[in-house]
Amino acid sequence: KRGYKESRKEAKRQEERREAMKGQLFRFFLQDDGDEADVRFLTEEPITFWEHNIKKGNRYDSVICTGDDCSICDGGDNPSFKGAFLVFDRRSYKNKDGKKVNGSLKMYVAGTRVITQLDRLHERYGLTNRDYTIVRNGKGTSTTYTFDRQDEDKLTKKEIAAMLPDNLAEQYDGTMESLYAIVENSLEISASLTKSEKDTSKSEEDYDEEIYDDSEDDNDYVDDEDEDEEVDVKPAKKSLTKKSSVKSVHKRKLSRKGV
């Protein structure tokens, strides 16, 4: 099309998208066999939802299922059941300015097998009152994870606030409920962006997102929950049709029967 009208419209759309994504969290992952990391869980229970893993070349893109209006479901792809925890990844990294940063806030998304492990640890010891060392073993469908608990060391509200980036720290009011809300908001952003973009056509280079975390590896997220493929059954539509947002999909506490 001739003229600047469409260009201005697209520039505005991209700016609105970057603004919306400021509340979106990068995901925690261990990429290779033997990789490990010390993390602090900031939420005890998962925010559960359904998600598609779309293969693009040698990587996977994770896309929140939005229910009856999900075009990916309409294309025949069944979503997987997932649970998300808020965690602080204690691994250090260098930001874009070359400065060393000691740890970063992440969202740990797991399938049913891992959630079952975390459920047992939650019941016996608690997740948020100590650090855990997470170790990845194997790859592909044979991937498993071990969780080595460290000595109990409860965090103060001040210490938790220090783990949050500036744009999220203002949402923390000293309660775990506000930390759950940070996870929910991130998932809702992902779902709303998926819904708003499903009818538009654009190239990958259109997305030069400015997200708060500068971790050098976070944009290379590869889904490694292949071990849960056998439970990737599409949910009944009536459970996803009350609302088009992710709020109607997740449940705060994972049902024992659901696992």
Short mmCIF file of N, CA and C in Angstrom, two decimals, residues 138-243:
data_model
loop_
_atom_site.label_atom_id
_atom_site.label_comp_id
_atom_site.label_asym_id
_atom_site.label_seq_id
_atom_site.Cartn_x
_atom_site.Cartn_y
_atom_site.Cartn_z
N GLY A 138 19.03 -36.73 31.00
CA GLY A 138 18.56 -37.26 29.74
C GLY A 138 18.03 -36.18 28.82
N LYS A 139 17.43 -36.61 27.71
CA LYS A 139 16.87 -35.68 26.74
C LYS A 139 15.71 -36.35 26.00
N GLY A 140 14.91 -35.52 25.32
CA GLY A 140 13.77 -36.04 24.60
C GLY A 140 12.76 -36.68 25.52
N THR A 141 12.19 -37.79 25.08
CA THR A 141 11.15 -38.45 25.86
C THR A 141 11.69 -39.15 27.10
N SER A 142 13.01 -39.28 27.21
CA SER A 142 13.60 -39.93 28.38
C SER A 142 14.05 -38.92 29.44
N THR A 143 13.71 -37.65 29.26
CA THR A 143 14.13 -36.61 30.20
C THR A 143 13.44 -36.76 31.55
N THR A 144 14.23 -36.67 32.61
CA THR A 144 13.69 -36.62 33.97
C THR A 144 14.39 -35.50 34.73
N TYR A 145 13.82 -35.14 35.88
CA TYR A 145 14.39 -34.07 36.69
C TYR A 145 14.47 -34.52 38.14
N THR A 146 15.54 -34.12 38.80
CA THR A 146 15.66 -34.37 40.23
C THR A 146 15.68 -33.03 40.95
N PHE A 147 15.14 -33.04 42.17
CA PHE A 147 15.05 -31.82 42.98
C PHE A 147 15.73 -32.10 44.32
N ASP A 148 16.92 -31.55 44.49
CA ASP A 148 17.67 -31.72 45.73
C ASP A 148 17.40 -30.53 46.64
N ARG A 149 16.80 -30.79 47.77
CA ARG A 149 16.45 -29.69 48.67
C ARG A 149 17.64 -29.29 49.52
N GLN A 150 17.75 -28.00 49.75
CA GLN A 150 18.80 -27.46 50.60
C GLN A 150 18.24 -27.18 51.98
N ASP A 151 19.08 -26.68 52.88
CA ASP A 151 18.63 -26.42 54.24
C ASP A 151 17.54 -25.35 54.26
N GLU A 152 16.65 -25.48 55.22
CA GLU A 152 15.56 -24.51 55.34
C GLU A 152 16.11 -23.12 55.61
N ASP A 153 15.61 -22.15 54.87
CA ASP A 153 16.08 -20.77 54.99
C ASP A 153 14.99 -19.85 54.44
N LYS A 154 14.06 -19.47 55.29
CA LYS A 154 12.92 -18.68 54.85
C LYS A 154 13.34 -17.26 54.48
N LEU A 155 12.72 -16.75 53.44
CA LEU A 155 13.01 -15.41 52.97
C LEU A 155 12.15 -14.37 53.68
N THR A 156 12.69 -13.20 53.87
CA THR A 156 11.90 -12.08 54.39
C THR A 156 11.18 -11.40 53.22
N LYS A 157 10.18 -10.61 53.52
CA LYS A 157 9.47 -9.87 52.48
C LYS A 157 10.42 -8.94 51.73
N LYS A 158 11.37 -8.38 52.45
CA LYS A 158 12.34 -7.48 51.83
C LYS A 158 13.23 -8.24 50.84
N GLU A 159 13.62 -9.45 51.21
CA GLU A 159 14.46 -10.26 50.32
C GLU A 159 13.69 -10.67 49.07
N ILE A 160 12.42 -10.99 49.23
CA ILE A 160 11.60 -11.35 48.07
C ILE A 160 11.44 -10.15 47.14
N ALA A 161 11.17 -8.97 47.71
CA ALA A 161 11.01 -7.77 46.90
C ALA A 161 12.26 -7.47 46.10
N ALA A 162 13.43 -7.75 46.67
CA ALA A 162 14.70 -7.50 45.99
C ALA A 162 14.90 -8.42 44.79
N MET A 163 14.19 -9.54 44.76
CA MET A 163 14.31 -10.49 43.65
C MET A 163 13.45 -10.07 42.45
N LEU A 164 12.54 -9.13 42.64
CA LEU A 164 11.62 -8.73 41.59
C LEU A 164 12.17 -7.53 40.83
N PRO A 165 12.08 -7.54 39.50
CA PRO A 165 12.47 -6.36 38.73
C PRO A 165 11.55 -5.19 39.06
N ASP A 166 12.01 -3.99 38.75
CA ASP A 166 11.28 -2.78 39.15
C ASP A 166 9.84 -2.77 38.68
N ASN A 167 9.59 -3.23 37.44
CA ASN A 167 8.23 -3.14 36.91
C ASN A 167 7.28 -4.15 37.53
N LEU A 168 7.82 -5.12 38.29
CA LEU A 168 6.98 -6.10 38.97
C LEU A 168 6.99 -5.93 40.48
N ALA A 169 8.03 -5.29 41.01
CA ALA A 169 8.14 -5.11 42.45
C ALA A 169 6.97 -4.32 43.01
N GLU A 170 6.45 -3.39 42.23
CA GLU A 170 5.32 -2.56 42.70
C GLU A 170 4.05 -3.37 42.85
N GLN A 171 4.00 -4.56 42.23
CA GLN A 171 2.82 -5.42 42.34
C GLN A 171 2.86 -6.30 43.59
N TYR A 172 4.03 -6.38 44.22
CA TYR A 172 4.19 -7.23 45.40
C TYR A 172 3.82 -6.45 46.65
N ASP A 173 2.84 -6.98 47.39
CA ASP A 173 2.39 -6.30 48.60
C ASP A 173 2.77 -7.06 49.87
N GLY A 174 3.71 -7.99 49.74
CA GLY A 174 4.15 -8.76 50.89
C GLY A 174 3.43 -10.08 51.05
N THR A 175 2.47 -10.36 50.18
CA THR A 175 1.71 -11.61 50.27
C THR A 175 2.06 -12.53 49.10
N MET A 176 1.90 -13.83 49.32
CA MET A 176 2.12 -14.78 48.24
C MET A 176 1.03 -14.64 47.18
N GLU A 177 -0.15 -14.18 47.60
CA GLU A 177 -1.24 -13.98 46.65
C GLU A 177 -0.83 -13.02 45.53
N SER A 178 -0.08 -11.98 45.88
CA SER A 178 0.36 -11.02 44.87
C SER A 178 1.41 -11.63 43.95
N LEU A 179 2.15 -12.63 44.43
CA LEU A 179 3.12 -13.33 43.58
C LEU A 179 2.40 -14.26 42.60
N TYR A 180 1.32 -14.91 43.07
CA TYR A 180 0.49 -15.68 42.16
C TYR A 180 -0.05 -14.78 41.04
N ALA A 181 -0.44 -13.57 41.40
CA ALA A 181 -1.02 -12.63 40.44
C ALA A 181 -0.01 -12.27 39.35
N ILE A 182 1.28 -12.22 39.70
CA ILE A 182 2.31 -11.93 38.71
C ILE A 182 2.37 -13.04 37.66
N VAL A 183 2.27 -14.30 38.12
CA VAL A 183 2.27 -15.43 37.19
C VAL A 183 1.02 -15.39 36.32
N GLU A 184 -0.13 -15.17 36.95
CA GLU A 184 -1.39 -15.12 36.21
C GLU A 184 -1.36 -14.03 35.14
N ASN A 185 -0.82 -12.89 35.50
CA ASN A 185 -0.76 -11.77 34.56
C ASN A 185 0.12 -12.12 33.37
N SER A 186 1.25 -12.78 33.62
CA SER A 186 2.14 -13.17 32.53
C SER A 186 1.45 -14.13 31.57
N LEU A 187 0.72 -15.09 32.14
CA LEU A 187 0.00 -16.05 31.30
C LEU A 187 -1.12 -15.36 30.51
N GLU A 188 -1.81 -14.42 31.15
CA GLU A 188 -2.88 -13.70 30.47
C GLU A 188 -2.34 -12.87 29.32
N ILE A 189 -1.16 -12.29 29.50
CA ILE A 189 -0.53 -11.51 28.43
C ILE A 189 -0.24 -12.43 27.24
N SER A 190 0.32 -13.60 27.52
CA SER A 190 0.62 -14.56 26.45
C SER A 190 -0.64 -14.96 25.71
N ALA A 191 -1.71 -15.23 26.47
CA ALA A 191 -2.96 -15.65 25.85
C ALA A 191 -3.57 -14.53 25.02
N SER A 192 -3.55 -13.31 25.54
CA SER A 192 -4.16 -12.19 24.81
C SER A 192 -3.38 -11.85 23.56
N LEU A 193 -2.05 -11.95 23.61
CA LEU A 193 -1.24 -11.69 22.42
C LEU A 193 -1.49 -12.74 21.35
N THR A 194 -1.63 -14.00 21.79
CA THR A 194 -1.94 -15.07 20.84
C THR A 194 -3.27 -14.81 20.16
N LYS A 195 -4.26 -14.41 20.94
CA LYS A 195 -5.60 -14.17 20.41
C LYS A 195 -5.62 -12.98 19.46
N SER A 196 -4.91 -11.91 19.81
CA SER A 196 -4.96 -10.69 19.00
C SER A 196 -4.18 -10.82 17.71
N GLU A 197 -3.25 -11.77 17.65
CA GLU A 197 -2.39 -11.89 16.48
C GLU A 197 -2.76 -13.04 15.56
N LYS A 198 -3.73 -13.84 15.92
CA LYS A 198 -4.00 -15.04 15.13
C LYS A 198 -4.50 -14.72 13.72
N ASP A 199 -5.07 -13.54 13.51
CA ASP A 199 -5.59 -13.19 12.20
C ASP A 199 -4.69 -12.21 11.45
N THR A 200 -3.48 -11.96 11.98
CA THR A 200 -2.56 -11.04 11.31
C THR A 200 -1.39 -11.80 10.75
N SER A 201 -0.75 -11.21 9.76
CA SER A 201 0.41 -11.84 9.13
C SER A 201 1.60 -10.94 9.33
N LYS A 202 2.68 -11.49 9.87
CA LYS A 202 3.86 -10.69 10.14
C LYS A 202 5.09 -11.57 10.17
N SER A 203 6.24 -10.99 10.01
CA SER A 203 7.49 -11.74 10.01
C SER A 203 8.11 -11.72 11.39
N GLU A 204 9.05 -12.65 11.63
CA GLU A 204 9.70 -12.74 12.94
C GLU A 204 10.44 -11.47 13.28
N GLU A 205 11.03 -10.79 12.27
CA GLU A 205 11.82 -9.61 12.58
C GLU A 205 10.97 -8.42 13.02
N ASP A 206 9.65 -8.54 12.89
CA ASP A 206 8.78 -7.47 13.39
C ASP A 206 8.80 -7.38 14.90
N TYR A 207 9.26 -8.46 15.56
CA TYR A 207 9.16 -8.52 17.01
C TYR A 207 10.51 -8.29 17.66
N ASP A 208 10.81 -7.05 17.94
CA ASP A 208 12.05 -6.72 18.64
C ASP A 208 11.68 -6.32 20.06
N GLU A 209 11.08 -7.30 20.80
CA GLU A 209 10.51 -7.00 22.09
C GLU A 209 11.55 -6.47 23.08
N GLU A 210 11.11 -5.54 23.91
CA GLU A 210 11.94 -5.03 24.98
C GLU A 210 11.35 -5.52 26.29
N ILE A 211 11.79 -6.70 26.71
CA ILE A 211 11.27 -7.29 27.94
C ILE A 211 12.29 -7.04 29.04
N TYR A 212 11.83 -7.00 30.27
CA TYR A 212 12.67 -6.52 31.36
C TYR A 212 13.92 -7.32 31.60
N ASP A 213 13.92 -8.62 31.36
CA ASP A 213 15.03 -9.48 31.71
C ASP A 213 16.07 -9.49 30.60
N ASP A 214 17.35 -9.33 30.96
CA ASP A 214 18.42 -9.29 29.97
C ASP A 214 19.18 -10.60 29.86
N SER A 215 18.69 -11.66 30.43
CA SER A 215 19.40 -12.93 30.41
C SER A 215 19.67 -13.36 28.98
N GLU A 216 20.92 -13.75 28.71
CA GLU A 216 21.34 -13.95 27.34
C GLU A 216 20.74 -15.17 26.67
N ASP A 217 20.29 -16.16 27.43
CA ASP A 217 19.79 -17.39 26.83
C ASP A 217 18.28 -17.50 26.81
N ASP A 218 17.58 -16.57 27.41
CA ASP A 218 16.16 -16.77 27.64
C ASP A 218 15.31 -16.78 26.38
N ASN A 219 15.77 -16.14 25.31
CA ASN A 219 14.97 -16.13 24.10
C ASN A 219 15.11 -17.43 23.32
N ASP A 220 15.93 -18.36 23.79
CA ASP A 220 16.14 -19.63 23.11
C ASP A 220 15.43 -20.75 23.82
N TYR A 221 14.31 -20.45 24.44
CA TYR A 221 13.58 -21.46 25.19
C TYR A 221 13.19 -22.62 24.29
N VAL A 222 13.57 -23.81 24.68
CA VAL A 222 13.18 -25.03 23.98
C VAL A 222 12.36 -25.87 24.93
N ASP A 223 11.20 -26.30 24.49
CA ASP A 223 10.35 -27.10 25.35
C ASP A 223 10.99 -28.45 25.58
N ASP A 224 11.20 -28.81 26.85
CA ASP A 224 11.80 -30.10 27.15
C ASP A 224 10.87 -30.95 28.00
N GLU A 225 9.57 -30.72 27.86
CA GLU A 225 8.59 -31.50 28.59
C GLU A 225 8.06 -32.64 27.73
N ASP A 226 8.90 -33.18 26.83
CA ASP A 226 8.45 -34.25 25.95
C ASP A 226 8.01 -35.49 26.72
N GLU A 227 8.49 -35.63 27.94
CA GLU A 227 8.15 -36.81 28.71
C GLU A 227 6.68 -36.86 29.07
N ASP A 228 5.97 -35.74 28.89
CA ASP A 228 4.55 -35.70 29.25
C ASP A 228 3.63 -35.90 28.06
N GLU A 229 4.18 -36.31 26.93
CA GLU A 229 3.36 -36.40 25.73
C GLU A 229 2.18 -37.35 25.87
N GLU A 230 2.35 -38.39 26.68
CA GLU A 230 1.28 -39.38 26.77
C GLU A 230 0.04 -38.86 27.46
N VAL A 231 0.12 -37.69 28.11
CA VAL A 231 -1.06 -37.13 28.78
C VAL A 231 -1.59 -35.89 28.06
N ASP A 232 -1.09 -35.64 26.84
CA ASP A 232 -1.51 -34.47 26.10
C ASP A 232 -2.84 -34.72 25.42
N VAL A 233 -3.90 -34.75 26.20
CA VAL A 233 -5.24 -35.00 25.69
C VAL A 233 -6.02 -33.70 25.69
N LYS A 234 -6.66 -33.40 24.59
CA LYS A 234 -7.40 -32.14 24.49
C LYS A 234 -8.53 -32.11 25.50
N PRO A 235 -8.64 -31.05 26.31
CA PRO A 235 -9.70 -30.97 27.33
C PRO A 235 -11.07 -30.81 26.70
N ALA A 236 -12.09 -31.16 27.46
CA ALA A 236 -13.45 -30.96 26.98
C ALA A 236 -13.70 -29.49 26.73
N LYS A 237 -14.34 -29.17 25.62
CA LYS A 237 -14.51 -27.76 25.26
C LYS A 237 -15.28 -26.97 26.30
N LYS A 238 -16.22 -27.60 26.97
CA LYS A 238 -17.04 -26.85 27.92
C LYS A 238 -16.23 -26.30 29.06
N SER A 239 -15.04 -26.86 29.33
CA SER A 239 -14.20 -26.36 30.42
C SER A 239 -13.43 -25.13 30.01
N LEU A 240 -13.45 -24.77 28.72
CA LEU A 240 -12.68 -23.65 28.24
C LEU A 240 -13.54 -22.54 27.66
N THR A 241 -14.85 -22.68 27.74
CA THR A 241 -15.71 -21.75 27.01
C THR A 241 -16.36 -20.68 27.86
N LYS A 242 -16.18 -20.69 29.15
CA LYS A 242 -16.84 -19.69 29.99
C LYS A 242 -16.35 -18.29 29.67
N LYS A 243 -15.02 -18.17 29.48
CA LYS A 243 -14.43 -16.89 29.09
C LYS A 243 -13.30 -17.19 28.13
#
